[in-house]
């Protein structure tokens, strides 16, 4: 694909649209926009110009200019993505929504909140919690990511077993289309079958079908009671085998998080935290919530009993919010801890049907031995979503690492497909998984996706080169 460069005349026009201070061209100021949380060395690419609009009209004007000049536009939220989606791989215009972070409306009667796409997800969570309301679809990166980025990735998190992922809460969104039109899709409606559900097509489209500028989210009442338990197991296999049993007994936990020994040890070392893990080879962190405290406790104890019956070494019930927060902090920080401890790595995001989750670990052990790399594993086990992380052995040279990593990933993804799974449960395809998508996806499905992209973005300027090539 070839695009026109960002000329001084284009920069001048961008300045006229968003204002002088909202256009960045200096190397040191645009450097931070050239990568996300994937490896900058492997995937990073600098934009030619960064624009920071504050209104939907400004976003639309920038996109129309990009179409006219045939310059690529890459939408960006907080840059916490783990698949390279926000990287401007063809240069061009990087459009960050960071200055579009306003609350538009909290509508109690309809139990909705309308916000701009650049609001930090945690700010949104706190804002509605202060009103006794709950936005349940947020990811573990809640403190940094933006709601627009969550919509674009259809992010999920530690509460997805019970509450589902971001898309379940998106009732409506304002979109600047790839050709620069502005459209509201959906609204404050509990039901809507008036034609194709374009709003849900945008959810998870990784910024390739337009720029989300506002979102209407469904809220629910904040649950009055929540309780957590930590179950320790001798082996990862014992822990993971229990997940379908827990799910099959009729109690719906808020989340079931799995951590193997290397994962929790690395996170504990990073946080300078001590957990009572002793001989444990793996842990399950399980949360139950609801409005009736006695029922929550009974359900948590029933799960604890099941863990003990199936070989748990210890079961600890979180006595207070401080202890519970410490446990969740260990889980939330694993990805960051691995980045610091083993910077050359590949964080994966496979998802399989919950009943097949016990079949994944033996395959990881096999691949680890075959390719000479450690593959620690953690993740949202209650959703069948595991973050296996391929870690480079310090003794392995970089050339061998890249070849082994790619071969290992190809095999891992085929195994995942054969178990009825998909290669990404929440982090998306972006740049990182694009080379592998064709191999594990029906060509008819890929061609349907390409046809949608061509129809929405005839000039192919909206985040080109992501998910698949057109
Ligand atoms: C420590 C850590 C933990 C994480 N935990 C989770 C987790 O539990 N669950 C999970 O799902 N993810 C998780 N992630 C990944 C990441 O935080 C999510 O994908 C998040 O939704 C990205 O939001 P962002 O604002 O940072 O988007 P960015 O990284 O800036 O962008 C992500 C994609 O969305 C597009 N985009 C961004 N904003 C818009 C917009 N307004 N309109 C259109 N397209 C847009 C971009 O083009 C890009 O393709 C984690 C990441 C880290 C670093």
Coordinates of N, CA, C and O and ligand atoms in Angstrom, one line a residue, residues 35-38 73-87 94-98 100 116-121 137-142 144-159 165-166 174-176 202 204-215 257 331-337 339 347 349 378 380 385 387 425-428 430-431 462-463 466-467, ligand 1:
X35 N 4.3 3.4 19.6 CA 4.2 2.0 20.1 C 3.1 1.9 21.1 O 2.6 2.9 21.6
X36 N 2.7 0.7 21.4 CA 1.8 0.5 22.5 C 2.5 -0.5 23.5 O 3.7 -0.3 23.7
X37 N 1.7 -1.4 24.1 CA 2.4 -2.2 25.1 C 3.0 -3.5 24.5 O 3.5 -4.4 25.2
X38 N 3.0 -3.6 23.2 CA 3.8 -4.7 22.5 C 5.2 -4.2 22.4 O 5.5 -3.0 22.6
X73 N -4.9 7.2 8.8 CA -5.2 7.8 10.1 C -5.3 6.6 11.1 O -6.0 5.7 10.9
X74 N -4.6 6.7 12.2 CA -4.6 5.6 13.2 C -5.2 6.2 14.5 O -4.7 7.1 15.1
X75 N -6.4 5.7 14.9 CA -7.0 6.1 16.2 C -6.2 5.5 17.3 O -5.7 4.4 17.3
X76 N -6.1 6.3 18.4 CA -5.4 5.8 19.6 C -6.1 6.3 20.9 O -6.6 7.4 21.0
X77 N -6.1 5.3 21.8 CA -6.7 5.6 23.1 C -5.5 5.8 24.0 O -4.6 6.7 23.8
X78 N -5.3 5.0 25.1 CA -4.2 5.2 26.0 C -3.0 4.5 25.6 O -1.9 4.6 26.2
X79 N -3.1 3.7 24.5 CA -1.9 2.9 24.1 C -1.5 1.8 25.0 O -0.4 1.3 25.0
X80 N -2.5 1.2 25.7 CA -2.2 0.1 26.6 C -2.5 -1.2 25.8 O -2.4 -2.3 26.4
X81 N -2.7 -1.2 24.5 CA -3.1 -2.4 23.8 C -1.9 -3.4 23.7 O -0.8 -3.0 23.8
X82 N -2.3 -4.6 23.5 CA -1.3 -5.7 23.5 C -1.3 -6.4 22.2 O -0.8 -7.6 22.1
X83 N -1.7 -5.8 21.1 CA -1.6 -6.4 19.8 C -1.1 -5.4 18.7 O -1.2 -5.7 17.5
X84 N -0.7 -4.2 19.1 CA -0.1 -3.3 18.2 C -1.2 -2.5 17.4 O -0.8 -1.9 16.4
X85 N -2.4 -2.6 17.8 CA -3.5 -1.9 17.1 C -3.4 -0.4 16.9 O -3.8 0.1 15.9
X86 N -2.8 0.2 17.9 CA -2.7 1.7 17.8 C -1.4 2.2 17.2 O -1.1 3.4 17.3
X87 N -0.6 1.3 16.6 CA 0.7 1.7 16.1 C 0.4 2.2 14.6 O -0.2 1.4 13.8
X94 N -1.6 10.2 13.4 CA -2.0 9.5 14.6 C -3.0 10.4 15.3 O -2.7 11.5 15.7
X95 N -4.3 9.9 15.5 CA -5.3 10.7 16.1 C -5.6 10.2 17.5 O -6.1 9.1 17.6
X96 N -5.2 10.9 18.5 CA -5.4 10.5 19.9 C -6.6 11.2 20.4 O -6.8 12.4 20.3
X97 N -7.5 10.3 21.1 CA -8.7 10.9 21.7 C -8.5 11.4 23.2 O -9.4 11.6 23.9
X98 N -7.2 11.5 23.6 CA -6.9 11.7 25.0 C -7.5 13.0 25.5 O -7.7 13.1 26.7
X100 N -10.5 14.1 24.7 CA -12.0 13.9 24.6 C -12.4 13.0 25.8 O -12.6 11.8 25.6
X116 N -17.3 10.7 26.6 CA -16.4 10.7 25.4 C -15.4 9.6 25.5 O -15.1 9.0 26.6
X117 N -14.9 9.2 24.3 CA -14.1 8.0 24.1 C -12.8 8.1 24.9 O -12.2 7.0 25.2
X118 N -12.3 9.3 25.3 CA -11.0 9.4 25.9 C -11.0 9.3 27.4 O -10.0 9.6 28.1
X119 N -12.2 9.0 28.0 CA -12.3 8.9 29.5 C -11.5 7.7 29.9 O -11.7 6.6 29.4
X120 N -10.7 7.9 31.0 CA -10.0 6.7 31.5 C -11.0 5.8 32.2 O -11.9 6.3 32.9
X121 N -10.9 4.5 31.9 CA -12.0 3.6 32.3 C -12.2 3.6 33.9 O -13.3 3.5 34.4
X137 N -17.9 -4.1 32.7 CA -17.2 -4.7 31.6 C -15.7 -4.3 31.4 O -15.2 -4.4 30.4
X138 N -15.1 -3.9 32.5 CA -13.8 -3.3 32.3 C -12.6 -4.3 32.4 O -12.7 -5.4 33.0
X139 N -11.5 -4.0 31.7 CA -10.3 -4.9 31.8 C -9.4 -4.6 33.0 O -9.6 -3.7 33.7
X140 N -8.4 -5.5 33.1 CA -7.4 -5.4 34.2 C -6.6 -4.1 34.1 O -6.0 -3.7 35.1
X141 N -6.5 -3.5 32.9 CA -5.7 -2.3 32.7 C -6.5 -1.1 33.0 O -6.2 0.0 32.5
X142 N -7.6 -1.3 33.8 CA -8.6 -0.2 34.1 C -8.0 1.1 34.5 O -8.6 2.2 34.2
X144 N -5.4 2.6 33.4 CA -4.8 3.4 32.3 C -5.6 3.5 31.0 O -5.7 4.6 30.4
X145 N -6.3 2.4 30.6 CA -7.0 2.4 29.3 C -8.2 3.3 29.3 O -8.7 3.8 30.3
X146 N -8.6 3.6 28.0 CA -9.7 4.5 27.8 C -10.9 3.7 27.4 O -10.8 2.6 26.8
X147 N -12.1 4.3 27.6 CA -13.3 3.5 27.3 C -13.4 3.3 25.7 O -13.9 2.3 25.3
X148 N -13.0 4.3 25.0 CA -13.0 4.1 23.5 C -12.1 2.9 23.1 O -12.5 2.2 22.2
X149 N -10.9 2.8 23.7 CA -10.1 1.7 23.4 C -10.7 0.3 23.8 O -10.6 -0.7 23.2
X150 N -11.4 0.4 25.0 CA -12.1 -0.9 25.4 C -13.2 -1.3 24.4 O -13.4 -2.4 24.1
X151 N -13.9 -0.3 23.9 CA -14.9 -0.6 22.8 C -14.3 -1.1 21.6 O -14.7 -2.1 21.0
X152 N -13.2 -0.5 21.2 CA -12.5 -0.9 19.9 C -12.0 -2.3 20.0 O -11.8 -3.0 19.0
X153 N -11.6 -2.7 21.2 CA -11.0 -4.0 21.4 C -12.0 -5.0 22.0 O -11.7 -6.2 22.2
X154 N -13.2 -4.5 22.3 CA -14.2 -5.3 23.1 C -13.5 -6.0 24.3 O -13.5 -7.2 24.4
X155 N -12.9 -5.2 25.1 CA -12.0 -5.7 26.2 C -12.9 -6.4 27.2 O -14.1 -6.2 27.4
X156 N -12.2 -7.4 27.8 CA -12.8 -8.2 28.9 C -12.0 -8.1 30.1 O -10.9 -7.5 30.1
X157 N -12.4 -8.6 31.2 CA -11.6 -8.5 32.4 C -11.9 -9.6 33.4 O -12.4 -10.6 33.1
X158 N -11.6 -9.3 34.7 CA -11.7 -10.3 35.8 C -13.1 -10.6 36.2 O -13.3 -11.5 37.0
X159 N -14.1 -9.9 35.7 CA -15.5 -10.1 36.1 C -16.3 -10.6 34.9 O -17.5 -10.7 35.0
X165 N -18.3 -9.0 28.7 CA -17.2 -8.1 28.3 C -17.8 -6.7 27.9 O -19.0 -6.6 27.9
X166 N -17.0 -5.8 27.5 CA -17.4 -4.4 27.2 C -18.6 -4.4 26.3 O -19.6 -3.6 26.6
X174 N -21.2 7.0 19.1 CA -21.1 8.0 18.0 C -19.8 7.7 17.3 O -18.7 7.5 17.9
X175 N -19.9 7.6 16.0 CA -18.8 7.1 15.2 C -18.5 8.1 14.1 O -19.4 8.6 13.4
X176 N -17.2 8.4 13.9 CA -16.7 9.1 12.7 C -16.3 8.0 11.8 O -15.4 7.3 12.1
X202 N -18.9 -2.4 15.1 CA -17.8 -1.5 15.5 C -17.1 -2.0 16.7 O -15.8 -1.9 16.9
X204 N -15.0 -4.0 18.9 CA -14.0 -5.1 18.6 C -13.4 -4.9 17.2 O -12.6 -5.8 16.8
X205 N -13.7 -3.8 16.5 CA -13.2 -3.7 15.1 C -11.8 -3.0 15.1 O -11.2 -2.7 14.0
X206 N -11.2 -2.8 16.3 CA -9.8 -2.3 16.4 C -9.5 -1.1 15.6 O -8.4 -0.9 15.1
X207 N -10.4 -0.2 15.6 CA -10.2 1.1 15.0 C -10.1 1.1 13.5 O -9.6 2.0 12.8
X208 N -10.5 0.0 12.8 CA -10.4 -0.1 11.4 C -11.7 0.3 10.7 O -11.8 0.5 9.5
X209 N -12.8 0.5 11.5 CA -14.1 0.9 10.9 C -14.5 2.3 11.3 O -15.7 2.6 11.2
X210 N -13.6 3.0 11.8 CA -14.0 4.4 12.2 C -13.5 4.8 13.6 O -12.9 3.9 14.3
X211 N -13.7 6.0 14.0 CA -13.2 6.5 15.3 C -14.4 6.7 16.2 O -15.3 7.5 15.9
X212 N -14.5 6.0 17.3 CA -15.5 6.2 18.3 C -15.3 7.5 19.1 O -14.2 7.6 19.6
X213 N -16.3 8.3 19.1 CA -16.1 9.6 19.8 C -16.9 9.7 21.1 O -16.5 10.3 22.1
X214 N -18.1 9.1 21.1 CA -18.9 9.0 22.4 C -19.5 7.6 22.5 O -19.7 6.9 21.5
X215 N -19.7 7.2 23.7 CA -20.3 5.9 24.0 C -21.4 6.0 25.0 O -21.3 6.7 26.0
X257 N -9.8 -16.6 38.2 CA -8.5 -16.3 37.6 C -7.5 -17.4 38.0 O -7.4 -17.9 39.1
X331 N -2.5 -10.5 40.8 CA -3.0 -11.0 39.5 C -2.9 -9.9 38.4 O -2.5 -10.1 37.3
X332 N -3.3 -8.7 38.8 CA -3.4 -7.6 37.8 C -2.0 -7.2 37.2 O -1.8 -6.8 36.1
X333 N -0.9 -7.4 38.1 CA 0.4 -7.0 37.7 C 1.3 -8.0 37.0 O 2.5 -7.7 36.8
X334 N 0.7 -9.2 36.8 CA 1.6 -10.2 36.2 C 2.2 -9.8 34.8 O 3.4 -9.9 34.6
X335 N 1.3 -9.2 33.9 CA 1.8 -8.8 32.6 C 3.0 -7.8 32.7 O 4.0 -7.9 32.1
X336 N 2.8 -6.8 33.6 CA 3.8 -5.8 33.8 C 5.1 -6.4 34.4 O 6.2 -6.1 34.0
X337 N 4.9 -7.3 35.4 CA 6.0 -8.0 36.0 C 6.9 -8.8 35.0 O 8.1 -8.7 35.0
X339 N 7.1 -8.2 31.8 CA 7.7 -7.2 30.9 C 9.0 -6.7 31.5 O 10.0 -6.5 30.8
X347 N 3.3 -12.2 24.8 CA 2.1 -12.5 25.6 C 0.9 -12.9 24.8 O 0.5 -12.2 23.9
X349 N -3.0 -14.9 24.2 CA -4.4 -14.5 24.6 C -5.4 -15.6 24.1 O -6.5 -15.2 23.7
X378 N -1.2 -17.7 32.8 CA -2.2 -17.2 33.8 C -3.4 -16.7 33.0 O -3.3 -16.7 31.8
X380 N -7.8 -15.6 32.6 CA -9.2 -15.6 33.0 C -9.8 -17.0 32.7 O -10.5 -17.2 31.7
X385 N -10.0 -18.3 28.8 CA -9.1 -17.3 28.2 C -7.7 -17.3 29.0 O -7.7 -16.9 30.1
X387 N -3.5 -16.5 29.2 CA -2.4 -15.7 28.8 C -1.1 -16.5 28.9 O -0.3 -16.3 29.8
X425 N -8.8 -13.8 22.8 CA -10.0 -13.7 23.5 C -10.4 -12.2 23.8 O -11.5 -11.9 24.0
X426 N -9.3 -11.4 23.9 CA -9.6 -10.0 24.3 C -8.6 -9.0 23.8 O -8.9 -7.8 23.7
X427 N -7.3 -9.4 23.5 CA -6.3 -8.4 23.1 C -6.4 -8.0 21.7 O -5.8 -7.0 21.3
X428 N -7.0 -8.8 20.8 CA -7.2 -8.5 19.4 C -6.1 -9.0 18.6 O -5.1 -9.5 19.0
X430 N -4.7 -7.0 15.6 CA -3.8 -5.9 15.4 C -2.7 -6.2 14.4 O -3.0 -6.8 13.3
X431 N -1.5 -5.9 14.8 CA -0.3 -6.2 14.0 C 0.3 -7.6 14.4 O 0.7 -8.4 13.6
X462 N -8.3 4.1 7.2 CA -8.6 4.0 8.6 C -7.8 2.8 9.2 O -8.2 1.7 9.0
X463 N -6.8 3.2 9.9 CA -5.9 2.1 10.6 C -5.6 1.0 9.7 O -5.8 -0.2 10.0
X466 N -4.1 -3.5 9.8 CA -4.4 -4.2 11.0 C -5.4 -5.3 10.7 O -6.2 -5.2 9.8
X467 N -5.4 -6.3 11.5 CA -6.2 -7.6 11.5 C -5.9 -8.4 10.2 O -5.6 -9.6 10.3
Ligands
LIG1 C1 -1.1 -4.6 32.3 C2 -2.2 -4.7 31.2 C3 -3.3 -5.5 31.5 C4 -4.3 -5.7 30.5 N1 -5.4 -6.4 30.9 C5 -6.4 -6.6 29.9 C6 -7.6 -7.3 30.3 O1 -7.8 -7.8 31.4 N2 -8.5 -7.4 29.3 C7 -8.4 -6.9 28.1 O2 -9.3 -7.0 27.3 N3 -7.3 -6.2 27.7 C8 -6.3 -6.0 28.6 N4 -5.2 -5.3 28.3 C9 -5.0 -4.7 26.9 C10 -5.6 -3.2 26.8 O3 -5.5 -2.5 28.0 C11 -7.0 -3.2 26.2 O4 -7.0 -3.8 24.9 C12 -7.6 -1.8 26.2 O5 -9.0 -2.0 25.9 C13 -6.9 -0.9 25.2 O6 -7.4 0.4 25.5 P1 -6.6 1.7 25.1 O7 -7.4 2.9 25.4 O8 -5.2 1.6 25.7 O9 -6.4 1.5 23.5 P2 -5.2 1.6 22.5 O10 -4.1 0.6 22.9 O11 -4.8 3.0 22.4 O12 -5.8 1.1 21.2 C14 -6.3 -0.2 21.0 C15 -7.0 -0.3 19.7 O13 -8.2 0.4 19.7 C16 -8.2 1.4 18.7 N5 -8.8 2.6 19.3 C17 -8.5 3.2 20.4 N6 -9.4 4.2 20.7 C18 -10.3 4.2 19.7 C19 -11.4 5.0 19.4 N7 -11.8 6.0 20.1 N8 -12.1 4.7 18.2 C20 -11.7 3.7 17.4 N9 -10.7 2.9 17.7 C21 -9.9 3.2 18.8 C22 -6.8 1.6 18.3 O14 -6.7 2.0 16.9 C23 -6.2 0.2 18.5 O15 -6.5 -0.6 17.4 C24 -4.2 -5.1 29.3 C25 -3.0 -4.3 29.0 C26 -2.0 -4.1 29.9 C27 -0.8 -3.3 29.6

